mmCIF file of C-alpha atoms in Angstrom:
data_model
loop_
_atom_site.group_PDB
_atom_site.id
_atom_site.type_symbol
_atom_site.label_atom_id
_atom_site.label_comp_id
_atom_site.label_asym_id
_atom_site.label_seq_id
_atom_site.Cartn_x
_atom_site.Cartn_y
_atom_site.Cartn_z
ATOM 1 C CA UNK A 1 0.000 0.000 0.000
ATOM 2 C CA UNK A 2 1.642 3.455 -0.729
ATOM 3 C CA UNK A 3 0.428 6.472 0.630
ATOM 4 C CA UNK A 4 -2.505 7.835 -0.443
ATOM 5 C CA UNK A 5 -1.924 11.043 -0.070
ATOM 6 C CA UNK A 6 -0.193 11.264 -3.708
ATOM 7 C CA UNK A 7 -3.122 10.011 -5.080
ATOM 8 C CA UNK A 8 -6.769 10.398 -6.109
ATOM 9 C CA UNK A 9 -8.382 6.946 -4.912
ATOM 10 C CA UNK A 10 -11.645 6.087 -6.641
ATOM 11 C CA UNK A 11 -12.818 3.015 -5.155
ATOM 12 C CA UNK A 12 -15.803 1.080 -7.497
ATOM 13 C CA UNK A 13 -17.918 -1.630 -5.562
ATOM 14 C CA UNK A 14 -20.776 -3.782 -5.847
ATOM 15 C CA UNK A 15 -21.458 -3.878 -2.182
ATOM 16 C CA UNK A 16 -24.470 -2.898 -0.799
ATOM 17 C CA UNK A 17 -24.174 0.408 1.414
ATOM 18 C CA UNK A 18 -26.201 -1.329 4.181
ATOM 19 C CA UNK A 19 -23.514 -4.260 4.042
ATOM 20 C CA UNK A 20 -20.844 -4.599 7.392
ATOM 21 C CA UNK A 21 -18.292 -5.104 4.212
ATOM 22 C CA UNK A 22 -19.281 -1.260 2.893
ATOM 23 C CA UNK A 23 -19.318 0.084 6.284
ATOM 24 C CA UNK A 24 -16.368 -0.983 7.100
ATOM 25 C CA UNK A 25 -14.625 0.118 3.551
ATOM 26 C CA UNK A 26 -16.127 3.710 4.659
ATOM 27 C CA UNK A 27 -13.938 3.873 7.818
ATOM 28 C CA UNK A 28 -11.107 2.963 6.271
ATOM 29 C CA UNK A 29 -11.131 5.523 3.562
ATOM 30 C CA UNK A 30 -11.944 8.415 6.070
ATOM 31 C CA UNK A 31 -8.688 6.956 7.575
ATOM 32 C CA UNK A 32 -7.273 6.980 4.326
ATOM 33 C CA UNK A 33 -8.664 10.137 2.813
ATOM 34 C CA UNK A 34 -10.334 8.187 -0.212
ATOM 35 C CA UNK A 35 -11.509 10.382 -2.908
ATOM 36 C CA UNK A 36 -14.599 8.898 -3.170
ATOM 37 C CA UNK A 37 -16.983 5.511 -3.305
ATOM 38 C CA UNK A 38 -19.049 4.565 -5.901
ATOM 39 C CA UNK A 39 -21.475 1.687 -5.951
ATOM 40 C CA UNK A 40 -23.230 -0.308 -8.583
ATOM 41 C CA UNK A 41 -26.160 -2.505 -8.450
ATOM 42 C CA UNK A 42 -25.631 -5.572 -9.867
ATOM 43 C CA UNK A 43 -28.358 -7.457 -12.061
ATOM 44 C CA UNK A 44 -27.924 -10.975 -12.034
ATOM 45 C CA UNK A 45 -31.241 -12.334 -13.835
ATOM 46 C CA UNK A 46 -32.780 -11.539 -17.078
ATOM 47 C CA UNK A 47 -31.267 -10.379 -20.328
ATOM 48 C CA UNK A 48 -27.854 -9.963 -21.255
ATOM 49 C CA UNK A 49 -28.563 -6.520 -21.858
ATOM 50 C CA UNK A 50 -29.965 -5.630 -18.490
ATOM 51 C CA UNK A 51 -26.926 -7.680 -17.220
ATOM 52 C CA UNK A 52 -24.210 -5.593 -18.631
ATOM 53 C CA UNK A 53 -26.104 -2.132 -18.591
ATOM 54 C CA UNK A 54 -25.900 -2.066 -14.364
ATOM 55 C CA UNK A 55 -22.395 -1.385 -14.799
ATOM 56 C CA UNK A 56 -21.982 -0.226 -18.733
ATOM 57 C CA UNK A 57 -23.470 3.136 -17.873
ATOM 58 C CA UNK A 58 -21.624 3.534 -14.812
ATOM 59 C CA UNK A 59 -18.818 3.050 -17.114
ATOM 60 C CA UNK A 60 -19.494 5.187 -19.776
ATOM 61 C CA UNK A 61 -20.529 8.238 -17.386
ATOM 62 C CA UNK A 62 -18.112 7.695 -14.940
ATOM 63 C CA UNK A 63 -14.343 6.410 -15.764
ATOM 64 C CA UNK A 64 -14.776 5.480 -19.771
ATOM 65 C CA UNK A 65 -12.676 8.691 -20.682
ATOM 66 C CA UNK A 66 -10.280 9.154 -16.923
ATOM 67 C CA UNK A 67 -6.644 7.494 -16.883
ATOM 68 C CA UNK A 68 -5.194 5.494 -13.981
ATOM 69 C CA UNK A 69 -1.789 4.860 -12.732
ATOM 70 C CA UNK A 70 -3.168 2.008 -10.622
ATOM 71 C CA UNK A 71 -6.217 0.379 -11.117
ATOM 72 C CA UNK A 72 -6.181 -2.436 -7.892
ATOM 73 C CA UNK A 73 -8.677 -5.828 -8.631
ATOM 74 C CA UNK A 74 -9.846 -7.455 -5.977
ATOM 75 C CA UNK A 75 -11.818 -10.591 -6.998
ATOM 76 C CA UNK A 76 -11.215 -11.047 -10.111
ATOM 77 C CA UNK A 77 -13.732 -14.219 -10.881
ATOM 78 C CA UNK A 78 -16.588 -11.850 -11.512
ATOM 79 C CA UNK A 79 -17.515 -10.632 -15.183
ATOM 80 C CA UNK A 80 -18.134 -6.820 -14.376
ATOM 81 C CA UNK A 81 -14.324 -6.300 -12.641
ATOM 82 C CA UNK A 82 -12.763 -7.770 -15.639
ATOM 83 C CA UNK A 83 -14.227 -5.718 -18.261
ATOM 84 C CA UNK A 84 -13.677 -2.892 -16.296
ATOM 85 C CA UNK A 85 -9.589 -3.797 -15.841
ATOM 86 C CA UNK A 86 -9.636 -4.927 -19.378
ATOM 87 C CA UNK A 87 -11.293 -1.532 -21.170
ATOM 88 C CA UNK A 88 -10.257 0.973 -18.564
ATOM 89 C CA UNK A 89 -6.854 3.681 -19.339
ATOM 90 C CA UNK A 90 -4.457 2.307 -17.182
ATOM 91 C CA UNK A 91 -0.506 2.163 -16.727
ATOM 92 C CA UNK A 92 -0.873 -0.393 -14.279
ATOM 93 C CA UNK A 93 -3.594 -3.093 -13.627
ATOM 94 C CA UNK A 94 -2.559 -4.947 -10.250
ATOM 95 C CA UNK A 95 -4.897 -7.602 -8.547
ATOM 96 C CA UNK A 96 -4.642 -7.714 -4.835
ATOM 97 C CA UNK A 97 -5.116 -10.294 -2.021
ATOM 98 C CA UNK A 98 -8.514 -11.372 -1.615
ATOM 99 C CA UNK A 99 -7.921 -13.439 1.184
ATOM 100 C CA UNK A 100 -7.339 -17.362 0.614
ATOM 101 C CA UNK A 101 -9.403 -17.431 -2.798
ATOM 102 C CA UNK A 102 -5.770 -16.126 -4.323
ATOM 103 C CA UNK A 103 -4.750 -19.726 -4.238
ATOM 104 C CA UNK A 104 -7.194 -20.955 -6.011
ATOM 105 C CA UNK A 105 -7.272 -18.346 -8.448
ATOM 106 C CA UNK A 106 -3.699 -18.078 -8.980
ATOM 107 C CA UNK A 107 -3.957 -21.970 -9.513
ATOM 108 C CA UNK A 108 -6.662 -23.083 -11.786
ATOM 109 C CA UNK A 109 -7.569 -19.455 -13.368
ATOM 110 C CA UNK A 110 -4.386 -17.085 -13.462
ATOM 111 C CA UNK A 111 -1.206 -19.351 -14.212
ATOM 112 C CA UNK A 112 -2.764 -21.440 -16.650
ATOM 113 C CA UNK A 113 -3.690 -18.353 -18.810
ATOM 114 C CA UNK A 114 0.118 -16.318 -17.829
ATOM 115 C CA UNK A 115 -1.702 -14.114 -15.443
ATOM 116 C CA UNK A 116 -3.371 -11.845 -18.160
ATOM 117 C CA UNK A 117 -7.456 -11.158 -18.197
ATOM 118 C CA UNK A 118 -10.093 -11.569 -19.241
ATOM 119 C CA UNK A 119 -11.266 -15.325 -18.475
ATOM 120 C CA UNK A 120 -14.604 -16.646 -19.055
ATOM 121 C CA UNK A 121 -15.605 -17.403 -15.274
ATOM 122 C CA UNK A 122 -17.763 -20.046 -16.790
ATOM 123 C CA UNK A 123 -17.356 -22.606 -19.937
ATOM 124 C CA UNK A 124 -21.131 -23.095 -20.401
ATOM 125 C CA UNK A 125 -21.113 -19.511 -22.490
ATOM 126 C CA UNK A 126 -21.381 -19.997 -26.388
ATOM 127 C CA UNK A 127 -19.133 -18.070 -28.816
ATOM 128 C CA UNK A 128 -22.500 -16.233 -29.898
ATOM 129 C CA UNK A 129 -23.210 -15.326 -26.768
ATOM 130 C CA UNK A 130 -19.525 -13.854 -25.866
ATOM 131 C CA UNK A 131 -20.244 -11.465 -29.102
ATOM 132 C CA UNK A 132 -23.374 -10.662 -28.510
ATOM 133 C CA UNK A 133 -21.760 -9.242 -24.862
ATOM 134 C CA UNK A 134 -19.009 -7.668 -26.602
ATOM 135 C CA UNK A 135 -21.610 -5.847 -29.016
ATOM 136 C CA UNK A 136 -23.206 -4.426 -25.698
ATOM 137 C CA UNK A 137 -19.652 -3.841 -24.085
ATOM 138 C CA UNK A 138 -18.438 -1.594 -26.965
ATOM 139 C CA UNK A 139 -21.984 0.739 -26.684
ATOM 140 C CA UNK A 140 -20.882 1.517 -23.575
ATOM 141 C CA UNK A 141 -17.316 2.638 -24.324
ATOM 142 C CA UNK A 142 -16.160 -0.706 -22.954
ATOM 143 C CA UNK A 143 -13.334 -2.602 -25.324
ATOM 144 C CA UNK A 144 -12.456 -5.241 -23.565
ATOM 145 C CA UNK A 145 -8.967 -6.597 -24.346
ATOM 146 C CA UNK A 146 -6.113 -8.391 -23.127
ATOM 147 C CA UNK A 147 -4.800 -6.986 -20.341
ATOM 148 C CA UNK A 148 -1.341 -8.423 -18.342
ATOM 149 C CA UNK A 149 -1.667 -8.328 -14.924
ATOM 150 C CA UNK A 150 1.053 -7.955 -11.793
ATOM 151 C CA UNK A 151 0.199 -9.326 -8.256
ATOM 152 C CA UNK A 152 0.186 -7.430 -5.103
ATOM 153 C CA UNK A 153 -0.095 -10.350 -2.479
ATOM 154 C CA UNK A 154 1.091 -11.825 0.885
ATOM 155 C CA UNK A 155 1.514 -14.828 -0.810
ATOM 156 C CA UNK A 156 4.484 -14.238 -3.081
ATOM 157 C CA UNK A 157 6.174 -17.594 -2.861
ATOM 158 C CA UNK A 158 3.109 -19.496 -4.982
ATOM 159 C CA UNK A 159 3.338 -16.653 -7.969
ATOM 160 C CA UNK A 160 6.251 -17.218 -10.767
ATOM 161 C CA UNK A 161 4.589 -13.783 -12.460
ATOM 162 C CA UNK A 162 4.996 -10.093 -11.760
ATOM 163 C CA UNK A 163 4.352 -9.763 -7.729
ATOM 164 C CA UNK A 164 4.928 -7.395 -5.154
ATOM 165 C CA UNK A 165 4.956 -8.728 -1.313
ATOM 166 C CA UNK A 166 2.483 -7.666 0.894
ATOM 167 C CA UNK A 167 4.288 -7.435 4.271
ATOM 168 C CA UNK A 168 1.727 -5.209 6.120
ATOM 169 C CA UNK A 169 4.701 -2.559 6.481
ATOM 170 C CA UNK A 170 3.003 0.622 5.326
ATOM 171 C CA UNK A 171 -0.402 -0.515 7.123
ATOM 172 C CA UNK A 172 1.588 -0.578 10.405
ATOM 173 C CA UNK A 173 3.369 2.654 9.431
ATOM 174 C CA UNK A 174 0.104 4.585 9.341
ATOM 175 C CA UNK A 175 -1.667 3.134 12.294
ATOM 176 C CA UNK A 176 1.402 2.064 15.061
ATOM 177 C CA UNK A 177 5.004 3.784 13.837
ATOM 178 C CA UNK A 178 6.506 2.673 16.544
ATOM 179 C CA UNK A 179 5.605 -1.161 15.816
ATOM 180 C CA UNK A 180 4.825 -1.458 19.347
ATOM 181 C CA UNK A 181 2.414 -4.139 20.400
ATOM 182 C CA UNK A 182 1.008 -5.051 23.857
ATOM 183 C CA UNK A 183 1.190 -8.592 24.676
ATOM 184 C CA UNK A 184 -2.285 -10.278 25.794
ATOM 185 C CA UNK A 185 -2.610 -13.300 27.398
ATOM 186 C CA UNK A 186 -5.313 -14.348 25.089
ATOM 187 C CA UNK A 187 -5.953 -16.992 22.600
ATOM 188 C CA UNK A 188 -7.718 -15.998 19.835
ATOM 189 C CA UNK A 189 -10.077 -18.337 17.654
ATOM 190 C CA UNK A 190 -10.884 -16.700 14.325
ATOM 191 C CA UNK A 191 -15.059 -17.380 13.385
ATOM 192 C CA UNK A 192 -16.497 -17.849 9.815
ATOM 193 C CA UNK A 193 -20.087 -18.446 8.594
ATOM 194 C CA UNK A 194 -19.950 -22.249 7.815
ATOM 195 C CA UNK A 195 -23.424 -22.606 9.709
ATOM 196 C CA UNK A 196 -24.644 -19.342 8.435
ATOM 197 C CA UNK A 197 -24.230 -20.096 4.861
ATOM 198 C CA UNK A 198 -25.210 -24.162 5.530
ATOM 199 C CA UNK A 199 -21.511 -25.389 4.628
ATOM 200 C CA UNK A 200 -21.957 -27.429 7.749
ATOM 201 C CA UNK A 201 -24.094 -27.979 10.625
ATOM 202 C CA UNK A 202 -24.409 -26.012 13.657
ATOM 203 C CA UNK A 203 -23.343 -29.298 15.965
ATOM 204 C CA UNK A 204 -20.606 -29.956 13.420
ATOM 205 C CA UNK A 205 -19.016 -26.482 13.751
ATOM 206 C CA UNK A 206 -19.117 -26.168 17.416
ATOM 207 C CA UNK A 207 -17.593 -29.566 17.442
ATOM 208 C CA UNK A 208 -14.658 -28.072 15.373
ATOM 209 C CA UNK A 209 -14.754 -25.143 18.622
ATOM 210 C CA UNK A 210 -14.533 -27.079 21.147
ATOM 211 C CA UNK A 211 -11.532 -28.901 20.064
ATOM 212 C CA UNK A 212 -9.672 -25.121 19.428
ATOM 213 C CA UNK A 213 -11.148 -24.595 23.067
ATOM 214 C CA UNK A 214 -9.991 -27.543 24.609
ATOM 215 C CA UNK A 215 -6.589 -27.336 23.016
ATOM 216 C CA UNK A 216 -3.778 -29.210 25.611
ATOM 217 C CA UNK A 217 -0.954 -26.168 24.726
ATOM 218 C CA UNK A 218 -2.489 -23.383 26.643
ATOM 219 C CA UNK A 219 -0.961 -21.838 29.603
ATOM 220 C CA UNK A 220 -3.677 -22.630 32.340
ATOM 221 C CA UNK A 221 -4.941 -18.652 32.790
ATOM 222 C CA UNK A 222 -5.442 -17.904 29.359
ATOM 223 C CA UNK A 223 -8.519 -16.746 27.673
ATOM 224 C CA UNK A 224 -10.273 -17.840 24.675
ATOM 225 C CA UNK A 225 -11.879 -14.847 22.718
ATOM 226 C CA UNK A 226 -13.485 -15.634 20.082
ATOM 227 C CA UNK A 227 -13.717 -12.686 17.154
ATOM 228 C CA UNK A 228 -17.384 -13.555 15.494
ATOM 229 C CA UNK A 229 -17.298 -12.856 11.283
ATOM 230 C CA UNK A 230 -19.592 -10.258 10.591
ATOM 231 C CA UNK A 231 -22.202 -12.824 9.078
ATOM 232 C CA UNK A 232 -22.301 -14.411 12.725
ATOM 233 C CA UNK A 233 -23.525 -11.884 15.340
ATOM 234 C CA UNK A 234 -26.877 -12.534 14.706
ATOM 235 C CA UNK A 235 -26.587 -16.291 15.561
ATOM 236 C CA UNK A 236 -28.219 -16.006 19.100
ATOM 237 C CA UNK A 237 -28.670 -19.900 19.654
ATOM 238 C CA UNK A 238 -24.757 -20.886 17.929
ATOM 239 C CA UNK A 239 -23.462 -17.615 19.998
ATOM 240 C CA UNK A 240 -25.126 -19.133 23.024
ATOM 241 C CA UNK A 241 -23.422 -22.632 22.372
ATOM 242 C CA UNK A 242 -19.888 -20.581 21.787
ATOM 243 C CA UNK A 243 -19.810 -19.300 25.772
ATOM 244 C CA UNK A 244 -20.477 -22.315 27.194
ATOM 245 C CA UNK A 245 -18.017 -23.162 25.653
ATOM 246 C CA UNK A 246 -15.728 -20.806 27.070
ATOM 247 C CA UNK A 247 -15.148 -18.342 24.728
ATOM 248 C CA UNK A 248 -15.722 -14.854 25.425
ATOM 249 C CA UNK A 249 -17.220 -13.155 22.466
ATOM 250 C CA UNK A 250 -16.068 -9.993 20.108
ATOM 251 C CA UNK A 251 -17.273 -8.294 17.083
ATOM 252 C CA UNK A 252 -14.816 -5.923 15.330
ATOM 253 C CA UNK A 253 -16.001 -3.144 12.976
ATOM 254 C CA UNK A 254 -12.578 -3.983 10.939
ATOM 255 C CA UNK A 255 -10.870 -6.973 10.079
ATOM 256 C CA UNK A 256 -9.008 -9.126 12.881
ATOM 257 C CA UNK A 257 -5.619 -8.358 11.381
ATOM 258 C CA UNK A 258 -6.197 -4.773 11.243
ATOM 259 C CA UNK A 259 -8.266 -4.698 14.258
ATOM 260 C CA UNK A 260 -5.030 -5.931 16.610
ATOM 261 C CA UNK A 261 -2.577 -3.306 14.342
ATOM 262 C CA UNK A 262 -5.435 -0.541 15.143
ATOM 263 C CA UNK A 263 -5.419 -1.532 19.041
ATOM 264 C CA UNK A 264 -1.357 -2.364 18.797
ATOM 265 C CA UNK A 265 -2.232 -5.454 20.507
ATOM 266 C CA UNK A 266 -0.708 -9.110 20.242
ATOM 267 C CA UNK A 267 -2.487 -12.492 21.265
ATOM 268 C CA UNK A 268 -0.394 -15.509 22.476
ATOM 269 C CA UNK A 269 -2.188 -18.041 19.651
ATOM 270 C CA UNK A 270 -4.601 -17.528 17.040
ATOM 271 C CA UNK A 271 -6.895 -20.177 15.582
ATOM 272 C CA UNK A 272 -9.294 -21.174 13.308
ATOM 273 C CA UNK A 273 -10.725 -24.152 10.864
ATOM 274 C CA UNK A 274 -9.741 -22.187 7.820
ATOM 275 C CA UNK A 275 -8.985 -18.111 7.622
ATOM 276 C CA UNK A 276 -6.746 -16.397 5.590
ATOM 277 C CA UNK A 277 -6.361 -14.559 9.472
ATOM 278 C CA UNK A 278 -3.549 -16.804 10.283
ATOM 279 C CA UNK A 279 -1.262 -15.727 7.439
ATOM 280 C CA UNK A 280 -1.659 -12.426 7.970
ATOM 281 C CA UNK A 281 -1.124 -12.832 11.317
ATOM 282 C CA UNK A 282 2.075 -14.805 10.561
ATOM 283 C CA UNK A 283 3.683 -12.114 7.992
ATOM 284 C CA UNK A 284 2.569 -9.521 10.941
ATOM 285 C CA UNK A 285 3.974 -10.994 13.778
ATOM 286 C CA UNK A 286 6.027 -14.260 12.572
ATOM 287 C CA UNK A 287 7.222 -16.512 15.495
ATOM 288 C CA UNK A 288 5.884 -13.941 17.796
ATOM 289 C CA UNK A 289 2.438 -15.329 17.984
ATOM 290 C CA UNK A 290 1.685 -18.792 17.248
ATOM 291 C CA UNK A 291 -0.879 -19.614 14.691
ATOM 292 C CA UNK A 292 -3.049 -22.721 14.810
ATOM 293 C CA UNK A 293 -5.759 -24.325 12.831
ATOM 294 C CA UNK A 294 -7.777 -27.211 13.515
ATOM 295 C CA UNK A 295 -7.935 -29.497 9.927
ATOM 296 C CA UNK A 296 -11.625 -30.176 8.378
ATOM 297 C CA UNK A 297 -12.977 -33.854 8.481
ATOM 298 C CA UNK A 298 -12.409 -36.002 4.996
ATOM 299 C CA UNK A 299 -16.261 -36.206 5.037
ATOM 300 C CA UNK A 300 -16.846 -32.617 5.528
ATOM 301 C CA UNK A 301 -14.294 -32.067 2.254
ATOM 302 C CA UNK A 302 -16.455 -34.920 0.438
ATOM 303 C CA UNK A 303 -19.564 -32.982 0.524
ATOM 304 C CA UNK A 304 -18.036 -30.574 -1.732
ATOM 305 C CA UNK A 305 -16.338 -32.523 -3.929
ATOM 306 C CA UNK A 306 -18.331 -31.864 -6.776
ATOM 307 C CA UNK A 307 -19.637 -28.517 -6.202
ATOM 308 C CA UNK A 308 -17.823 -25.146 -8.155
ATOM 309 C CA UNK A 309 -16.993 -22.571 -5.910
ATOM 310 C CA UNK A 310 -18.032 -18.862 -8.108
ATOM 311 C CA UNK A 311 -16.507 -19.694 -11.364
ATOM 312 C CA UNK A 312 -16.310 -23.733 -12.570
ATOM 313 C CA UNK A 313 -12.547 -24.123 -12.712
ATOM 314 C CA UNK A 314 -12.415 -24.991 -9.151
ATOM 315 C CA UNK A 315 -14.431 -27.188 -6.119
ATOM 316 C CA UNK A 316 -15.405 -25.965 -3.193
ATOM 317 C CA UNK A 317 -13.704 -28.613 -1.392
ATOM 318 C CA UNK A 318 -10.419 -27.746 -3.574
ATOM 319 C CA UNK A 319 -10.906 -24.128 -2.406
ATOM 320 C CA UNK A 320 -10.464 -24.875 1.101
ATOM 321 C CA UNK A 321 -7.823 -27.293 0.308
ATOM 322 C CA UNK A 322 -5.665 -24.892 -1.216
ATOM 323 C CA UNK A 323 -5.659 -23.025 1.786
ATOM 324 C CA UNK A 324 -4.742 -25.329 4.016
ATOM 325 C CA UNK A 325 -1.676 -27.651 2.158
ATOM 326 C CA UNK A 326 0.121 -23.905 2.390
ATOM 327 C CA UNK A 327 -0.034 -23.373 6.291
ATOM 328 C CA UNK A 328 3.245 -25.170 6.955
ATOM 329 C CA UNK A 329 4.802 -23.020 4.658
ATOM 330 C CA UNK A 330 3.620 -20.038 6.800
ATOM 331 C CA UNK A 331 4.326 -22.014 9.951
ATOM 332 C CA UNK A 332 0.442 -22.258 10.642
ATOM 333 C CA UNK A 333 0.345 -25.674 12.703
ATOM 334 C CA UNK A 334 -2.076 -28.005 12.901
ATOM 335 C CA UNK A 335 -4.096 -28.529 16.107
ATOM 336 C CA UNK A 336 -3.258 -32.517 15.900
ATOM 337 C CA UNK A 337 0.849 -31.516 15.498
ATOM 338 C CA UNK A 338 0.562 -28.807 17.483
ATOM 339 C CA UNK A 339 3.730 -29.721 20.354
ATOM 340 C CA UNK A 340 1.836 -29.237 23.099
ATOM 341 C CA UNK A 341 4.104 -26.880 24.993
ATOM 342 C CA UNK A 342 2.702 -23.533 27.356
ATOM 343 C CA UNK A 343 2.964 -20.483 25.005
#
């Protein structure tokens, strides 16, 4: 991230203002003295037309005639980000960390096509079709071409292209210069919406808690917080289940990551089934915090074996798979390895 200050930041999103994901992108760019936010509504039934005009006349009133130095992707498996990076004047065209999906994508979507755009997120399309979009594309001022893209990501070690390493350097800069952080005697586990968005039972996922809770490499006084994902805090019944289990529970406005750079605060151990929280916290705060995560059941995996996660290059079940074969490299350790020794 480089400072902002030398720029004008235009930041485009799909994300509805009501969303904890928009709120929280408006707090960071008062923090960051953004420019400005603009937000499209997304069609995703009926014609093609309809489709593409949501964000073709943003487009062509908005950015069809500006030029960028940077223009930043995040997830690039959706149709209306690449045709923007693709048509849009731009020196650079950069796709960011968007969390453990980069594995995936980088994988199965990016190195198999040299890291350029665009990609058809789907094979069913027909050539037809694809020119019948294009015809629509080009009304709006939108010529989608080939476009090389460079990497800006944490995870610099899986990428033989053009990348940049995200260290979190310039994110501490801003919030904590002196890279000071208070030691807590805390364990942290790291909640996701598996129950909320019926990837797996409620009984199943508190099973997966209780062994993080129960954990034999504790020190004796320590206490388990666990940091709810914004999807979560209106789980009364699961939240219920979570305290008797111990944990004490937290919602953050921000991120986790950001939310312990923001505080300048440091757990002993921080846990989870699968969160792209534990590499950050790793590139953060290395062997200064240790970083846990407790591995998903062979017949949890099976369930989603056959079922494509956003685009149909990749299974769900390979998604999450992807993220966990690279936590040794980050020195994430499994709950079942973990040498149970007080931390």
């Amino acid at each position: 991230m480089k400072n902002t200050d030398s720029y004008n930041v235009l930041i485009i999103t799909s994300e509805e203002p009501n969303s904890p994901s928009y709120q929280q992108m408006l707090r960071l760019a008062n923090d960051f003295n953004i420019y400005k936010i603009d937000h499209i509504s997304l069609v995703h039934t009926g014609s093609l037309e309809n489709r593409i005009a949501c964000y073709g006349e943003y487009y062509s009133e908005n950015i069809k005639d500006l030029t960028f130095e940077h223009v930043l992707l995040g997830d690039v498996r959706y149709q209306w980000i690449q045709d923007y990076a693709c048509s849009v004047n731009a020196n650079n065209i950069v796709m960011v960390d968007d969390g453990g999906a980069v594995f995936s994508i980088i994988k199965y979507i990016l190195e198999p096509i040299e890291f350029t755009l665009p990609f058809y997120a789907n094979s069913a399309g027909t050539f037809s079709r694809r020119e019948l979009a294009r015809g629509i594309k080009l009304g709006y001022g939108m010529d989608v071409r080939t476009r090389k893209l460079s990497l800006f990501s944490l995870f610099h070690k899986q990428v033989t292209g053009d990348v940049s390493v995200n260290d979190f350097s310039k994110i501490i800069e801003f919030y904590n210069p002196t890279n000071h952080f208070e030691p807590l005697n805390e364990a942290h586990i790291i909640g996701a919406p598996f129950v909320e968005h019926n990837l797996l039972s409620q009984n199943a996922y508190l099973n997966y808690m209780g062994e993080l809770a129960n954990a034999n490499g504790y020190d004796k006084d320590i206490k388990l917080v666990y940091f709810m994902h914004r999807f979560e805090k209106d789980n009364h019944v699961k939240n219920a289940a979570l305290e008797a289990l111990g944990y004490e529970l937290r919602v953050s406005e921000v991120n986790y990551e950001l939310a312990l750079i923001q505080s300048a605060q440091k757990p002993r151990v921080v846990g989870s089934i699968i969160s792209t929280s534990l590499y950050n916290v790793k590139a953060i705060f290395g062997e200064q915090v240790v970083a846990i995560f407790v591995p998903l059941q062979q017949a949890h995996l099976d369930l989603y074996r056959e079922t494509n996660w956003i685009v149909d290059k990749y299974t769900l079940a390979q998604h999450w798979q992807n993220i966990i074969e690279h936590f040794p490299e980050y020195h994430v350790f499994s709950l079942r390895e973990w040498n149970p020794q007080h931390v």
